[in-house]
C-alpha positions in Angstrom: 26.7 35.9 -57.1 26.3 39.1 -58.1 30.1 41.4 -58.6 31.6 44.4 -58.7 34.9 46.2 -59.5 36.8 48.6 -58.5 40.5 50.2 -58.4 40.6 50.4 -54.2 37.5 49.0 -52.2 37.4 51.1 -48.9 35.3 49.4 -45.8 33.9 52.0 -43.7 32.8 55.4 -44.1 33.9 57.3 -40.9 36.4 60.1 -41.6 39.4 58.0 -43.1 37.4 55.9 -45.7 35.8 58.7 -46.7 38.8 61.1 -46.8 40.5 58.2 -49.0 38.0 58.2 -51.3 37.6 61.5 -52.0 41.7 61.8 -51.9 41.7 58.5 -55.1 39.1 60.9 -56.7 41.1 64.2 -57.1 44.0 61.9 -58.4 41.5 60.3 -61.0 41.3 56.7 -59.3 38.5 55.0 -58.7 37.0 53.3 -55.4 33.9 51.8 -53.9 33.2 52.6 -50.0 31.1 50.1 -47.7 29.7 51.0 -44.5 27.5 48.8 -42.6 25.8 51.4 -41.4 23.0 53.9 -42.3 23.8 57.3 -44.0 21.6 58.9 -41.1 23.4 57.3 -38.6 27.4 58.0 -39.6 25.8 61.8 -40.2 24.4 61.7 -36.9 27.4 59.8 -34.4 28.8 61.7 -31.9 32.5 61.5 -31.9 35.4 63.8 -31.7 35.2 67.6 -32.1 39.0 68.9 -32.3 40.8 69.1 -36.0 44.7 69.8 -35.8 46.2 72.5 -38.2 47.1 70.0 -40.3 43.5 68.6 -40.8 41.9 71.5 -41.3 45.0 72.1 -44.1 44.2 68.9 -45.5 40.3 69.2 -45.7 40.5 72.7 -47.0 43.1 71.9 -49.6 41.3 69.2 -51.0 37.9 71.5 -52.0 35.7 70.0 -48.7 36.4 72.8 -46.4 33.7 75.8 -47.1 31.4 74.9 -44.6 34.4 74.3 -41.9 36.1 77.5 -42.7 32.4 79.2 -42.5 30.9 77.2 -39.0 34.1 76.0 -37.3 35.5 77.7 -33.9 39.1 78.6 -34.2 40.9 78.4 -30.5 44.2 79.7 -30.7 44.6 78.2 -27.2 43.8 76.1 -24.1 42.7 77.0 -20.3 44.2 74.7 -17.6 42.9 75.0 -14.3 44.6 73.1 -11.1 44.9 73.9 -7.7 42.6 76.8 -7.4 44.3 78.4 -10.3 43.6 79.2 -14.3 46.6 79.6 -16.7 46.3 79.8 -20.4 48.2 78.2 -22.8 48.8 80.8 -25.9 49.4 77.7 -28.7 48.8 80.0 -31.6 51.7 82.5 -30.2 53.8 79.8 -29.6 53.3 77.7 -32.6 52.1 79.8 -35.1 49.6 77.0 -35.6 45.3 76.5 -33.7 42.7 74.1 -33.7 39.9 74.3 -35.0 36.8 73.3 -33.1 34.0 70.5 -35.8 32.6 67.8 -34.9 33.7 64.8 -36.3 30.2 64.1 -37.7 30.1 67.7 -39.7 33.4 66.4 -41.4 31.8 63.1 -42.1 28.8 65.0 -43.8 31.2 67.1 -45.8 32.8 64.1 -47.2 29.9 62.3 -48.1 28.4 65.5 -49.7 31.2 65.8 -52.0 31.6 62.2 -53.1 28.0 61.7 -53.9 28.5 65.4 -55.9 31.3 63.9 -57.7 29.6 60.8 -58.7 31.3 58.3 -56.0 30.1 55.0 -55.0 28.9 54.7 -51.0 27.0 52.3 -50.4 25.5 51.9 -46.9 24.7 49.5 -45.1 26.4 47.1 -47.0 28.2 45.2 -44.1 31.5 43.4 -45.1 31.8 40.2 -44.0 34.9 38.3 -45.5 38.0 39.4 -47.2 39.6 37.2 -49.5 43.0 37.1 -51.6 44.7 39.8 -49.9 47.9 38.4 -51.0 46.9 38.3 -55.0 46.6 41.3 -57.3 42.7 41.0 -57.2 41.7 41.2 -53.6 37.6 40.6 -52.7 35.4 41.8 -50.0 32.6 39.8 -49.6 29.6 41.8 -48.1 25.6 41.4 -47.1 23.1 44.5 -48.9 19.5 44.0 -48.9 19.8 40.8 -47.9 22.0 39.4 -50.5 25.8 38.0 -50.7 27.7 40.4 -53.3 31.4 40.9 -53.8 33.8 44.3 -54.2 36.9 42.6 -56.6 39.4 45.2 -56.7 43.2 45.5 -56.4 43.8 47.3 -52.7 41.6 47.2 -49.9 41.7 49.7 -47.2 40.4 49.3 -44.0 39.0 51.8 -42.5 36.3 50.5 -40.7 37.1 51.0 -36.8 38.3 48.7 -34.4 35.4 46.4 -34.6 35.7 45.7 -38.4 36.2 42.7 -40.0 39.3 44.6 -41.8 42.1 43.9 -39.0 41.2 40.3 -38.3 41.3 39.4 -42.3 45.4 39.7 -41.3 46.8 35.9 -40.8 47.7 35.1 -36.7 51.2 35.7 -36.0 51.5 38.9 -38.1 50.3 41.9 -36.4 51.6 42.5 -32.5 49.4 44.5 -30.4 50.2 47.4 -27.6 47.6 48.2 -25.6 46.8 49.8 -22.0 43.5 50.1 -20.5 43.3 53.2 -17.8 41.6 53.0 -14.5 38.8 55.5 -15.7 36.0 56.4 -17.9 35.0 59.7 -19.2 31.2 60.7 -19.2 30.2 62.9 -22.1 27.3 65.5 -22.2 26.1 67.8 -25.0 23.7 70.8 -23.5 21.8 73.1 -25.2 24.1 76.0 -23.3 25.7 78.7 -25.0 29.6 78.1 -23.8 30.5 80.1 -20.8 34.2 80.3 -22.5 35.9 80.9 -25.8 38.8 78.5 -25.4 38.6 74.6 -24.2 39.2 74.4 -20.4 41.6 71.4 -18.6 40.5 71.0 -15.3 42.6 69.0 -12.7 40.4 68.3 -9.7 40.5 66.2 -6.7 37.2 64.9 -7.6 38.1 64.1 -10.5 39.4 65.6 -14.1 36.3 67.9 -16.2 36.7 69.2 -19.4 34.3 72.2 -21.4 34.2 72.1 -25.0 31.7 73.4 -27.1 30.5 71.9 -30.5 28.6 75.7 -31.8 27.6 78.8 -30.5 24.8 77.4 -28.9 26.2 74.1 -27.6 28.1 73.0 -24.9 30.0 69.7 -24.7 31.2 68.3 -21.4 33.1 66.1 -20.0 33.8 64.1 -16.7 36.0 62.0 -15.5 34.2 58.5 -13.7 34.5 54.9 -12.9 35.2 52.8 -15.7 32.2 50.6 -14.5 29.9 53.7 -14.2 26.2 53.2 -14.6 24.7 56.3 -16.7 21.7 55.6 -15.4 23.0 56.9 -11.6 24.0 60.4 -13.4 20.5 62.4 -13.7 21.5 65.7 -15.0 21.3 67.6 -11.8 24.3 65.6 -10.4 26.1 66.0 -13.9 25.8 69.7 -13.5 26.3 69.1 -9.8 29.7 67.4 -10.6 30.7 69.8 -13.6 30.1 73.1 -10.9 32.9 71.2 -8.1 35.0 70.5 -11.1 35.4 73.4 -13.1 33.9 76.7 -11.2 37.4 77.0 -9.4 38.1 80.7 -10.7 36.4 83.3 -8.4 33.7 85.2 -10.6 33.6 82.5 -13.4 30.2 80.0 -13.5 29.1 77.2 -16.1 26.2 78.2 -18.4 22.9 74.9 -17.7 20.6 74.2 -20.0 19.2 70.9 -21.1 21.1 67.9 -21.5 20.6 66.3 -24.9 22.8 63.3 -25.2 24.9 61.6 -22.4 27.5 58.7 -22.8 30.1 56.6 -20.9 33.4 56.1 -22.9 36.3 54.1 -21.7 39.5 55.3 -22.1 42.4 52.9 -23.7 45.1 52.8 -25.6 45.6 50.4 -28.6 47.9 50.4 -31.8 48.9 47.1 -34.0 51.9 47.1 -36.3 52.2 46.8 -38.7 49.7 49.2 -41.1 49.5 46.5 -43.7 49.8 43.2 -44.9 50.1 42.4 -48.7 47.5 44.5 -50.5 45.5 45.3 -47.1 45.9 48.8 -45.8 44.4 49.5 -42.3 44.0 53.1 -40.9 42.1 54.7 -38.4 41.0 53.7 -35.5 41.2 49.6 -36.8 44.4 49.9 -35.9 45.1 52.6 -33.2 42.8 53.9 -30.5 44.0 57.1 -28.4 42.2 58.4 -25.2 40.9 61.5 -25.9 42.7 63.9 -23.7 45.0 64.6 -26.5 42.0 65.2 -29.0 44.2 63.3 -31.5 41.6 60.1 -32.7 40.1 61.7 -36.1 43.6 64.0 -36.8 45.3 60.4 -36.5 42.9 59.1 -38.9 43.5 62.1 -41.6 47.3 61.9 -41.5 47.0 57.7 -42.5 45.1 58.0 -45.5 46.7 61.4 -46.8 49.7 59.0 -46.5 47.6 56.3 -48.2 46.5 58.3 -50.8 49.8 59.4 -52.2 50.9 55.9 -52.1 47.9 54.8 -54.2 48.7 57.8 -56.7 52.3 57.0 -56.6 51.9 53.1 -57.3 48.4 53.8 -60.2 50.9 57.1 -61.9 53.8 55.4 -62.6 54.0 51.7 -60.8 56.1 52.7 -57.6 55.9 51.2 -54.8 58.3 52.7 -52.4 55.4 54.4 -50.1 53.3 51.6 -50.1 56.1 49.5 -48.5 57.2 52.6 -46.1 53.2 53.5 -45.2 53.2 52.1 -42.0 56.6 52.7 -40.8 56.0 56.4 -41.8 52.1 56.5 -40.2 53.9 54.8 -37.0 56.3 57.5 -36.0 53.6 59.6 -35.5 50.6 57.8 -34.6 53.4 56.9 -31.3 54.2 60.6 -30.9 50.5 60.6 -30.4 49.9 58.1 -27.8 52.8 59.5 -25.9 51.2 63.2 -25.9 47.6 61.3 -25.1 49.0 59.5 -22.5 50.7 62.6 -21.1 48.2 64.9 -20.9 45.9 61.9 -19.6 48.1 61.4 -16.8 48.9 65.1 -15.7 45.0 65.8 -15.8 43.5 62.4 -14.5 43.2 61.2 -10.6 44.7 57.8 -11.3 44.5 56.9 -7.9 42.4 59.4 -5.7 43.9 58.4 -2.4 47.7 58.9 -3.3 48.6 62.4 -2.4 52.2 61.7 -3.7 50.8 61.3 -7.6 48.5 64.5 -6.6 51.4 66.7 -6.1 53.2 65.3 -9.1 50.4 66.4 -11.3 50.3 69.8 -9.9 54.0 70.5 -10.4 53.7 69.6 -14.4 51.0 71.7 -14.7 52.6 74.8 -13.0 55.2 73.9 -14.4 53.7 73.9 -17.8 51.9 77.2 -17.4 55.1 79.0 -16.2 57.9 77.3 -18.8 57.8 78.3 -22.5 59.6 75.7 -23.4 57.4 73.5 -21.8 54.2 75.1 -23.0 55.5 75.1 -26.5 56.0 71.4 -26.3 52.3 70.8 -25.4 51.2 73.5 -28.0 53.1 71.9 -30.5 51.8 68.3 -30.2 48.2 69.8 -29.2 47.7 71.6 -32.6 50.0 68.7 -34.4 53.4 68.4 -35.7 53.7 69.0 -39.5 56.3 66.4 -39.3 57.0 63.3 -37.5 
């Protein structure tokens, strides 16, 4: 059977696997990345669109962020809208930190773009099947290419290949404990070829129902709605999209969406998933194959950076000079902040959301955070500082 070897074999190339990679690289260590999927179609997924300060520190610090710093929309703040009313949320003035509005897909091209430049091994659709001796010092990932079985020998393995991945389940039964929660409601996406009607995201609480508008460019929109977690697509023709999207957000007198055509519509459900612990023996897991965020808190791919910058020093730390102090504290120290994420995610999911739409008791609630929010510094700052990510956690 044919073999190969490497210093870290990385399963999946979404943002983390990637990011590791190219992280190993600047620090002269060597890995092999295996993604099940086509080039064209990990280019091409839709997924998240917000990068923290933190993210966009990391990707421009490391030499892969020209085109972001060139193409990507700096907000300096957020638009709530509840109860009639619009209050903004000044994050930059009150942090000293912004977003920084790229799809999750542009970062993914970056990455891949600067590997292959740099000589580093991808290879797609190369699907890992099997993960053997994770508790030696030579690790293998067994994987189908073209047809054929071939195996990755190498002395780490991080997996980073989603919550679907073989990666998590390689870990023995009784190891890992999971914490999960599964919310009452879906989100229905749309990207429209409509020049945004805004500058700034807008958080709409609604009695129909939370809305967002986010934009991915100049030219398009993205959208957001919130629906039945059983929701058909099929009974959302774009009329009653844009329909639904007017009620939702055109709440401000004088202020109306920009239509145009819809190009892509989704239903995602919205949970909330993390396992602990980040690792067992020489298997690393970051990313989503271990924690899953709803997106109100836009903190899914900035979680994902944050791991394997964490990862990658260990690596460096343990191939330099044989420690091995952060590869035992990597997951306790990823931990602390992937939980400070899912309690701002489920925050912000809670004060924006109808969780029940017949309890006028929960309806008040949620409009007494939010004014609450937009007339409090100290509450605002709170927000602004999770929303744009702590430096520290």
């Amino acid at each position: 059977m044919p073999g190969m070897r490497t210093q870290v074999g990385i399963v999946g190339a979404g943002p983390a696997g990637l990011m590791l990679s190219h992280l190993l690289h600047l620090r002269g260590i060597e890995s092999v990345v295996l993604e099940s999927r086509s080039r064209d179609h990990v280019e091409h997924r839709l997924r998240a669109g917000v990068l923290e300060q933190g993210s966009v520190d990391l990707l421009c610090r490391s030499g892969v962020g020209e085109r972001l710093q060139r193409e990507g929309l700096r907000h300096e703040g957020i638009e709530l809208r509840f109860a009639g009313e619009s209050h903004r949320v000044p994050m930059a003035d009150l942090t000293g930190r912004a977003i920084t509005v790229y799809g999750q897909q542009e970062v993914v091209k970056d990455l891949i773009a600067a590997r292959l430049a740099a000589g580093g091994s991808i290879l797609f659709e190369a699907d890992a099947v099997r993960l053997d001796g994770l508790d030696s010092d030579s690790p293998i990932v067994h994987f189908r290419r073209d047809g054929r079985d071939e195996e990755l020998h190498c002395d780490f393995v991080a997996g980073c290949d989603g919550f679907h991945g073989v990666s998590r389940g390689a870990v023995p039964d009784g190891v890992l404990t999971t914490y999960e929660r599964t919310y009452p409601f879906a989100w229905l996406g749309v990207l429209a070829a409509a020049p945004p009607a805004v500058e700034e995201l807008i958080y709409a609480n609604h009695e129909r129902g939370f809305a967002l508008y986010s934009m991915r460019s100049p030219e398009i929109s993205r959208l957001y709605l919130q629906v039945a977690p059983d929701e058909d697509i099929a009974a959302w023709p774009d009329e009653r999209i844009w329909a639904e999207l007017r009620a939702r957000l055109e709440t401000v007198p004088g202020w109306s969406l920009n239509e145009g055509p819809i190009l892509e519509k989704s239903i995602t459900p919205m949970r909330s998933f993390v396992v602990e612990p980040m690792r067992w023996e020489r298997l690393f897991l970051a990313g989503d194959a271990v924690h899953i965020v709803p997106p109100t808190g836009a903190k899914g791919m900035n979680l994902a950076l944050a791991d394997v910058a964490l990862l990658g020093d260990a690596f460096a730390a343990w191939y330099d000079g044989g420690r091995t102090d952060l590869l035992e504290t990597y997951s306790a120290k990823a931990l602390r902040r992937v939980w400070r994420a899912q309690h701002f995610s489920w925050w912000m999911t809670s004060m924006l959301h109808r969780l029940e739409r017949d309890d006028p008791y929960e309806s008040k609630l949620q409009t007494a955070t939010l004014r609450y929010v937009a007339t409090s510094e100290a509450y605002a700052r709170s927000l602004s500082e999770n929303y744009v990510g702590l430096p520290e956690v």
